[in-house]
CSV table of C-alpha atoms and ligand atoms in Angstrom, one decimal:
chain,number,residue,atom,x,y,z
J,26,MET,CA,141.4,114.8,102.8
J,27,LEU,CA,142.2,112.6,105.9
J,28,THR,CA,144.6,109.8,105.4
J,29,PHE,CA,145.0,106.7,107.5
J,30,PRO,CA,148.1,104.4,107.2
J,31,GLU,CA,146.1,101.3,106.4
J,32,LEU,CA,143.2,103.1,104.7
J,33,ASN,CA,143.4,104.5,101.2
J,34,PRO,CA,141.1,104.8,98.3
J,35,PRO,CA,142.1,101.6,96.4
J,36,THR,CA,141.3,99.4,99.5
J,37,CYS,CA,137.8,100.7,99.4
J,38,ARG,CA,137.1,100.2,95.7
J,39,GLY,CA,135.4,97.3,94.0
J,40,ARG,CA,133.6,96.0,97.0
J,41,PHE,CA,130.7,96.5,99.3
J,42,PHE,CA,130.8,96.4,103.2
J,43,LYS,CA,128.9,94.2,105.6
J,44,LEU,CA,127.8,96.0,108.7
J,45,PRO,CA,128.0,94.1,112.0
J,46,PRO,CA,125.5,94.8,114.8
J,47,ASN,CA,125.9,98.3,116.3
J,48,ARG,CA,123.6,98.2,119.4
J,49,VAL,CA,122.8,101.5,121.1
J,50,TRP,CA,121.5,102.3,124.6
J,51,ARG,CA,118.0,103.9,124.7
J,52,SER,CA,115.7,104.8,127.6
J,53,TYR,CA,113.1,102.2,126.7
J,54,GLN,CA,113.5,98.4,126.7
J,55,GLY,CA,113.6,95.9,123.9
J,56,GLY,CA,116.2,94.1,121.8
J,57,ARG,CA,115.3,90.4,122.3
J,58,THR,CA,114.7,89.9,118.6
J,59,LEU,CA,118.0,91.6,117.8
J,60,ASP,CA,119.7,89.2,120.3
J,61,GLU,CA,118.0,86.2,118.6
J,62,ILE,CA,119.2,87.4,115.2
J,63,ALA,CA,122.7,87.7,116.5
J,64,GLY,CA,122.5,84.1,117.7
J,65,ASP,CA,122.7,85.0,121.4
J,66,GLU,CA,122.2,82.0,123.6
J,67,ASN,CA,120.1,83.9,126.1
J,68,PRO,CA,118.2,86.6,124.2
J,69,ALA,CA,116.6,89.1,126.5
J,70,ASP,CA,115.1,92.6,126.4
J,71,GLY,CA,117.1,95.4,128.0
J,72,HIS,CA,118.3,98.9,127.3
J,73,PHE,CA,119.9,98.1,123.9
J,74,PRO,CA,116.8,97.9,121.7
J,75,GLU,CA,118.2,99.4,118.5
J,76,ASP,CA,120.9,98.6,116.0
J,77,TRP,CA,122.1,101.7,114.1
J,78,ILE,CA,123.0,100.9,110.6
J,79,ALA,CA,125.4,102.8,108.3
J,80,SER,CA,125.4,105.5,111.0
J,81,LEU,CA,127.6,108.6,111.0
J,82,THR,CA,125.4,110.0,113.8
J,83,ALA,CA,126.5,109.8,117.4
J,84,ALA,CA,123.8,108.9,119.9
J,85,SER,CA,122.8,111.5,122.5
J,86,ASN,CA,122.3,109.6,125.7
J,87,PRO,CA,122.1,110.8,129.3
J,88,VAL,CA,125.1,108.7,130.1
J,89,PRO,CA,127.0,107.9,126.9
J,90,SER,CA,128.3,104.2,126.8
J,91,SER,CA,131.3,105.3,124.7
J,92,PRO,CA,132.2,108.5,122.8
J,93,ASP,CA,131.6,106.6,119.5
J,94,GLU,CA,128.2,105.3,120.6
J,95,GLY,CA,125.9,105.2,117.5
J,96,LEU,CA,128.7,105.3,114.9
J,97,SER,CA,128.9,102.3,112.6
J,98,ALA,CA,132.0,100.3,112.1
J,99,VAL,CA,133.0,97.9,109.3
J,100,GLU,CA,135.7,95.3,109.0
J,101,LEU,CA,138.3,95.7,106.3
J,102,ASP,CA,141.2,93.3,105.9
J,103,GLY,CA,140.7,92.0,109.5
J,104,LYS,CA,140.7,95.5,111.0
J,105,LYS,CA,137.7,97.5,112.4
J,106,HIS,CA,137.2,101.0,111.0
J,107,LEU,CA,134.5,103.6,111.6
J,108,LEU,CA,132.4,103.9,108.5
J,109,ARG,CA,132.8,107.7,108.9
J,110,ASP,CA,136.6,107.3,108.5
J,111,LEU,CA,136.2,105.0,105.5
J,112,ILE,CA,134.0,107.5,103.7
J,113,ALA,CA,136.4,110.3,104.6
J,114,VAL,CA,139.3,108.7,102.7
J,115,ASP,CA,137.2,108.2,99.5
J,116,PRO,CA,134.1,110.5,99.7
J,117,LEU,CA,133.7,110.7,95.9
J,118,HIS,CA,133.6,106.9,95.6
J,119,PHE,CA,131.2,106.4,98.5
J,120,LEU,CA,128.8,109.3,97.8
J,121,GLY,CA,129.2,110.5,94.2
J,122,ARG,CA,129.8,114.0,93.0
J,123,ALA,CA,126.2,115.3,93.0
J,124,HIS,CA,125.6,114.1,96.6
J,125,LEU,CA,128.9,115.5,97.8
J,126,ASP,CA,128.3,118.9,96.3
J,127,HIS,CA,124.7,119.1,97.7
J,128,PHE,CA,124.9,117.4,101.1
J,129,GLY,CA,128.7,117.3,102.0
J,130,PRO,CA,130.7,114.2,103.0
J,131,ASN,CA,127.9,112.4,104.8
J,132,PRO,CA,125.3,109.9,103.6
J,133,HIS,CA,122.7,112.2,105.1
J,134,ILE,CA,120.5,109.4,106.4
J,135,LEU,CA,120.3,107.3,109.5
J,136,VAL,CA,118.8,103.8,109.5
J,137,LYS,CA,118.0,101.5,112.5
J,138,PHE,CA,116.5,98.2,113.4
J,139,LEU,CA,114.2,99.1,116.3
J,140,ASP,CA,112.9,96.3,118.5
J,141,SER,CA,110.5,97.5,121.2
J,142,ALA,CA,109.4,95.4,124.2
J,143,ILE,CA,107.3,98.3,125.6
J,144,ARG,CA,105.6,101.4,124.1
J,145,LEU,CA,108.2,104.2,123.7
J,146,HIS,CA,107.8,107.5,125.5
J,147,PHE,CA,105.5,109.9,123.8
J,148,GLN,CA,107.8,112.2,121.9
J,149,VAL,CA,108.2,114.7,119.1
J,150,HIS,CA,111.2,115.6,116.9
J,151,PRO,CA,111.9,119.0,115.4
J,152,SER,CA,111.3,119.5,111.7
J,153,ARG,CA,114.3,120.3,109.5
J,154,GLU,CA,113.1,123.9,109.3
J,155,PHE,CA,112.9,124.2,113.1
J,156,ALA,CA,116.3,122.6,113.6
J,157,ARG,CA,118.0,124.9,111.2
J,158,ARG,CA,116.3,128.0,112.5
J,159,PHE,CA,116.3,127.5,116.2
J,160,LEU,CA,118.8,124.7,117.0
J,161,ASP,CA,121.7,125.6,114.7
J,162,ALA,CA,121.5,122.0,113.5
J,163,PRO,CA,121.5,120.9,109.8
J,164,SER,CA,118.9,118.2,110.1
J,165,GLY,CA,115.6,117.7,112.0
J,166,LYS,CA,114.2,114.2,112.4
J,167,THR,CA,111.5,113.3,110.0
J,168,GLU,CA,111.4,109.5,110.3
J,169,ALA,CA,109.8,106.5,108.6
J,170,TYR,CA,109.0,102.9,109.8
J,171,HIS,CA,108.9,99.8,107.7
J,172,VAL,CA,107.3,97.1,109.8
J,173,LEU,CA,109.1,93.7,109.8
J,174,GLY,CA,107.3,92.0,112.6
J,175,VAL,CA,104.9,92.2,115.6
J,176,ARG,CA,105.7,90.0,118.6
J,177,PRO,CA,103.1,87.4,119.5
J,178,GLY,CA,100.8,88.7,122.2
J,179,HIS,CA,101.3,92.3,121.2
J,180,GLU,CA,98.7,94.4,119.4
J,181,GLY,CA,101.1,96.1,117.1
J,182,VAL,CA,100.2,99.8,117.2
J,183,LEU,CA,101.6,103.2,116.4
J,184,TRP,CA,100.5,106.5,117.9
J,185,LEU,CA,100.9,109.1,115.2
J,186,GLY,CA,99.8,112.8,115.3
J,187,PHE,CA,97.1,114.1,117.5
J,188,GLN,CA,93.6,113.1,116.3
J,189,ARG,CA,92.1,115.3,119.0
J,190,PRO,CA,94.8,118.0,119.5
J,191,PRO,CA,94.8,119.9,122.8
J,192,SER,CA,95.4,123.7,122.8
J,193,ARG,CA,99.0,124.7,123.5
J,194,GLY,CA,97.9,125.6,127.1
J,195,GLU,CA,96.2,122.3,127.6
J,196,LEU,CA,99.2,120.4,126.3
J,197,ARG,CA,101.5,122.3,128.7
J,198,ARG,CA,99.3,121.4,131.6
J,199,MET,CA,99.2,117.7,130.6
J,200,ILE,CA,103.0,117.6,130.2
J,201,GLU,CA,103.7,119.4,133.5
J,202,ALA,CA,101.2,117.3,135.4
J,203,GLN,CA,102.3,114.1,133.4
J,204,ASP,CA,98.6,113.5,132.9
J,205,ILE,CA,99.2,110.4,130.7
J,206,PRO,CA,95.5,109.4,130.3
J,207,ALA,CA,94.8,112.9,128.9
J,208,LEU,CA,97.8,112.7,126.6
J,209,LYS,CA,96.7,109.2,125.4
J,210,ALA,CA,93.2,110.5,124.7
J,211,CYS,CA,94.6,112.9,122.1
J,212,PHE,CA,95.5,109.9,119.9
J,213,ASP,CA,93.8,107.0,118.2
J,214,PRO,CA,96.4,104.2,118.0
J,215,VAL,CA,96.9,102.7,114.5
J,216,ARG,CA,97.1,98.9,114.0
J,217,VAL,CA,100.0,97.9,111.8
J,218,ARG,CA,101.1,94.8,110.0
J,219,PRO,CA,104.4,93.5,108.6
J,220,GLY,CA,105.0,95.1,105.3
J,221,ASP,CA,103.4,98.5,106.2
J,222,THR,CA,105.4,101.7,105.9
J,223,PHE,CA,104.7,105.0,107.6
J,224,ILE,CA,106.4,108.4,107.4
J,225,VAL,CA,106.3,110.7,110.4
J,226,PRO,CA,107.2,114.3,109.6
J,227,GLY,CA,109.2,116.3,112.1
J,228,GLY,CA,106.7,118.0,114.5
J,229,THR,CA,104.4,115.0,114.7
J,230,PRO,CA,103.8,113.8,118.3
J,231,HIS,CA,104.1,110.0,118.3
J,232,ALA,CA,105.2,106.8,119.9
J,233,LEU,CA,105.9,103.3,118.6
J,234,GLY,CA,103.9,100.7,120.4
J,235,SER,CA,105.3,97.5,122.2
J,236,GLY,CA,106.4,94.4,120.4
J,237,LEU,CA,107.3,96.0,117.1
J,238,PHE,CA,110.3,95.1,115.0
J,239,VAL,CA,110.9,97.8,112.3
J,240,VAL,CA,113.4,99.3,110.0
J,241,GLU,CA,113.4,102.9,110.9
J,242,MET,CA,114.9,105.5,108.5
J,243,GLN,CA,115.3,109.1,109.4
J,244,GLU,CA,117.2,112.4,109.0
J,245,PRO,CA,120.6,112.0,110.6
J,246,SER,CA,120.0,113.4,114.0
J,247,ASP,CA,119.2,112.3,117.6
J,248,LEU,CA,117.1,115.4,118.4
J,249,VAL,CA,114.1,114.4,120.6
J,250,VAL,CA,111.6,116.0,123.0
J,251,ARG,CA,110.3,113.3,125.3
J,252,PHE,CA,107.1,114.6,126.8
J,253,GLU,CA,106.4,111.5,128.9
J,254,PHE,CA,109.0,111.2,131.6
J,255,GLU,CA,108.7,107.6,132.8
J,256,ARG,CA,108.5,104.3,130.8
J,257,GLY,CA,109.2,100.8,132.0
J,258,GLY,CA,110.4,102.0,135.4
J,259,TYR,CA,113.1,104.3,133.9
J,260,VAL,CA,112.6,108.0,134.8
J,261,LEU,CA,114.3,110.3,132.2
J,262,PRO,CA,116.6,112.9,133.8
J,263,GLU,CA,115.5,116.5,133.3
J,264,SER,CA,118.3,117.0,130.7
J,265,ALA,CA,116.8,114.2,128.5
J,266,ARG,CA,113.3,115.7,128.3
J,267,PHE,CA,113.3,119.0,126.5
J,268,MET,CA,116.7,119.1,124.7
J,269,LYS,CA,117.9,121.4,127.6
J,270,ARG,CA,115.7,124.2,126.2
J,271,GLY,CA,112.7,124.0,128.5
J,272,LEU,CA,109.1,123.1,127.9
J,273,ASP,CA,108.0,126.5,126.4
J,274,PHE,CA,110.6,126.4,123.7
J,275,CYS,CA,109.7,122.8,122.9
J,276,LEU,CA,106.0,123.5,122.6
J,277,ASP,CA,106.7,125.3,119.4
J,278,ILE,CA,107.9,122.1,117.8
J,279,PHE,CA,104.5,120.3,118.1
J,280,ASP,CA,102.2,120.1,115.1
J,281,LEU,CA,98.9,120.9,116.8
J,282,ALA,CA,96.7,120.4,113.7
J,283,PRO,CA,94.2,117.5,113.9
J,284,ARG,CA,95.4,114.5,112.0
J,285,PRO,CA,92.2,112.5,111.5
J,286,LEU,CA,92.5,108.8,110.5
J,287,THR,CA,89.7,107.6,108.3
J,288,ASP,CA,88.7,104.2,106.9
J,289,THR,CA,90.1,105.2,103.5
J,290,GLY,CA,93.1,107.1,104.5
J,291,ASN,CA,95.9,107.4,107.1
J,292,PRO,CA,97.9,110.5,106.3
J,293,PHE,CA,101.1,108.8,107.6
J,294,LYS,CA,100.9,105.6,105.6
J,295,CYS,CA,102.9,105.2,102.5
J,296,ALA,CA,101.3,103.4,99.6
J,297,PRO,CA,103.8,101.9,97.2
J,298,ALA,CA,104.2,104.6,94.7
J,299,ARG,CA,105.7,102.7,91.8
J,300,SER,CA,106.4,99.1,91.0
J,301,ARG,CA,108.6,97.9,88.2
J,302,ALA,CA,109.8,94.6,87.0
J,303,LEU,CA,113.5,93.9,87.5
J,304,SER,CA,113.4,90.6,85.6
J,305,ALA,CA,110.9,87.8,84.8
J,306,GLN,CA,110.2,87.1,88.5
J,307,SER,CA,111.6,90.0,90.5
J,308,ARG,CA,110.2,93.4,91.3
J,309,GLU,CA,111.2,96.7,92.8
J,310,ASP,CA,108.6,98.9,94.7
J,311,ASP,CA,109.2,102.5,95.6
J,312,LEU,CA,108.1,102.8,99.3
J,313,ILE,CA,109.3,106.3,99.9
J,314,ASN,CA,110.7,109.0,97.6
J,315,SER,CA,110.9,112.1,99.7
J,316,GLU,CA,113.1,115.1,100.2
J,317,PHE,CA,114.5,113.4,103.3
J,318,PHE,CA,115.3,109.9,102.1
J,319,ARG,CA,114.3,107.1,99.7
J,320,MET,CA,113.3,103.5,100.5
J,321,LYS,CA,112.7,100.7,98.0
J,322,LYS,CA,111.7,97.1,98.4
J,323,LEU,CA,113.1,94.4,96.2
J,324,ARG,CA,111.5,91.0,95.8
J,325,VAL,CA,114.2,88.8,94.3
J,326,ALA,CA,113.1,85.5,92.9
J,327,ASP,CA,115.6,85.1,90.0
J,328,THR,CA,118.9,86.7,89.1
J,329,VAL,CA,118.8,90.5,88.9
J,330,THR,CA,121.5,93.2,88.4
J,331,LEU,CA,121.2,96.5,90.2
J,332,ALA,CA,122.9,99.7,89.3
J,333,PRO,CA,122.3,102.0,92.3
J,334,ASP,CA,122.7,105.7,91.5
J,335,SER,CA,123.9,106.7,95.0
J,336,PHE,CA,125.2,105.6,98.3
J,337,THR,CA,122.9,102.7,99.2
J,338,LEU,CA,122.3,100.6,102.2
J,339,ALA,CA,120.8,97.2,101.4
J,340,ILE,CA,119.1,95.2,104.2
J,341,VAL,CA,118.0,91.6,103.6
J,342,THR,CA,114.6,91.4,105.4
J,343,SER,CA,113.9,87.8,104.4
J,344,GLY,CA,115.4,85.0,102.4
J,345,ALA,CA,119.0,85.0,101.3
J,346,CYS,CA,121.1,85.8,98.3
J,347,ARG,CA,124.6,85.9,96.8
J,348,ALA,CA,125.7,89.5,96.0
J,349,THR,CA,128.5,90.0,93.4
J,350,ALA,CA,130.1,93.3,92.4
J,351,LEU,CA,130.5,92.9,88.6
J,352,SER,CA,133.4,95.4,88.4
J,353,SER,CA,135.7,93.2,90.5
J,354,GLY,CA,134.0,89.8,91.1
J,355,TYR,CA,134.0,90.6,94.9
J,356,SER,CA,131.1,88.6,96.3
J,357,ALA,CA,129.4,87.5,99.5
J,358,THR,CA,126.4,85.6,100.8
J,359,LEU,CA,123.8,87.7,102.5
J,360,SER,CA,121.6,86.0,105.1
J,361,PRO,CA,118.4,87.3,106.7
J,362,TYR,CA,118.9,90.7,108.4
J,363,GLU,CA,122.4,91.2,107.1
J,364,LYS,CA,123.1,94.7,105.7
J,365,ILE,CA,125.6,96.1,103.3
J,366,VAL,CA,126.8,99.5,102.3
J,367,LEU,CA,127.1,99.9,98.5
J,368,PRO,CA,129.4,102.9,97.5
J,369,ALA,CA,127.8,105.1,94.9
J,370,ALA,CA,130.5,104.3,92.4
J,371,LEU,CA,130.5,100.5,93.0
J,372,GLY,CA,128.9,99.9,89.6
J,373,PRO,CA,126.5,97.0,88.9
J,374,LEU,CA,125.7,94.5,91.6
J,375,ARG,CA,124.3,91.1,90.7
J,376,LEU,CA,122.0,89.3,93.2
J,377,ASP,CA,121.4,85.6,92.9
J,378,PRO,CA,118.7,84.5,95.3
J,379,LEU,CA,119.4,81.4,97.4
J,380,ALA,CA,115.9,81.5,98.8
J,381,HIS,CA,113.3,84.0,97.6
J,382,ALA,CA,114.7,87.2,99.1
J,383,GLU,CA,113.2,90.5,100.1
J,384,ILE,CA,115.7,93.4,100.3
J,385,LEU,CA,115.2,97.0,101.4
J,386,LEU,CA,117.3,99.6,99.7
J,387,CYS,CA,117.7,102.8,101.8
J,388,GLN,CA,119.1,105.8,100.0
J,389,PRO,CA,119.7,109.6,100.6
J,390,PRO,CA,117.3,111.9,98.8
J,391,VAL,CA,118.1,112.8,95.2
J,392,PRO,CA,120.5,115.8,95.4
J,393,SER,CA,118.1,118.1,93.6
J,394,PHE,CA,115.9,118.3,96.7
I,13,F6P,O1,113.6,108.0,123.9
I,13,F6P,P1,114.6,107.1,123.5
I,13,F6P,O2,114.8,106.0,124.3
I,13,F6P,O3,115.9,107.8,123.3
I,13,F6P,O4,114.2,106.7,122.1
I,13,F6P,C1,114.3,107.5,121.0
I,13,F6P,C2,113.9,106.6,119.9
I,13,F6P,O5,112.7,107.0,119.3
I,13,F6P,C3,112.8,107.1,117.9
I,13,F6P,O6,112.9,108.4,117.5
I,13,F6P,C4,111.5,106.5,117.3
I,13,F6P,O7,110.4,107.3,117.6
I,13,F6P,C5,114.1,106.4,117.6
I,13,F6P,O8,114.7,106.8,116.4
I,13,F6P,C6,114.9,106.8,118.8
I,13,F6P,O9,116.1,106.1,118.9
């Protein structure tokens, strides 16, 4: 076990941890909404359109801004520590025995606020199976989006799966020629609204549209094949297109099955699977319960007590509340868009709403998967 002079298990116990903004460089532009949330006097879109939350995953960028880019930090007794280091001194407390035995000393999820000013590059991520078999990586990048907002003046669309898939040869031609109209014609964009949730399995060609503000949850990796080379005036260097493996290797990642969207069904949309009362006026909905991650939505209108069974990331998506760890009395007010890490062994957490609050709970998969 690692030890740090000022970090030891007792200092981590009996409390939860607020996560400050952790902005990450990306090749597309956005981030104005994140600036506004941070209280920036001159909010503006730029190349920091994402906030990586509870991240132990390093960003893979053409020119890294810092070696720790992507890794979340927390403040403890006035000092900043990487969440990775905090978990390393007390992994059993943060993750629990079953998780630790099954997944190792890592929360095994990556969560982000993603705030797009423009449509992202068309891209595809490897599935877990592909990553393990051909990339020597433990995780692929199945991902999910929970839509929080659509900027005024933007349509609010996602491009998910090929509705009219090209053959492998046609796809190679479109990518080599950067025939974007032909690539676009393979998709029917999907209109989205705040509150919608989508899951995008690894292998699915996709792009998030412009003006979206979402909570994105994914397997903990930054593996991406970007098959559109220019967006918003930024041209991706060769090394950032095909994971340095070449186009032919990457064509095997694509799911080329047709993914039709019908009036009654969108194969990527998640219907709330289960809803249960937490108290007289508060509810919990299961949005996603998959082998990759779990996401729940709480609507808190009166006092509730939660007893999470694993490492949990809680994000206030509207309203505000006071959170109290009952084992210690440690408490804090949570405002809109604040996020906290709850160690698996924290014990019961009481939430007293200050204004009707909506809270997303993001968790690793149950270890039996
Ligand atoms: O191509 P870029 O700028 O790295 O963007 C990749 C982004 O796309 C996503 O995979 C969403 O599709 C994000 O998780 C990721 O950060």
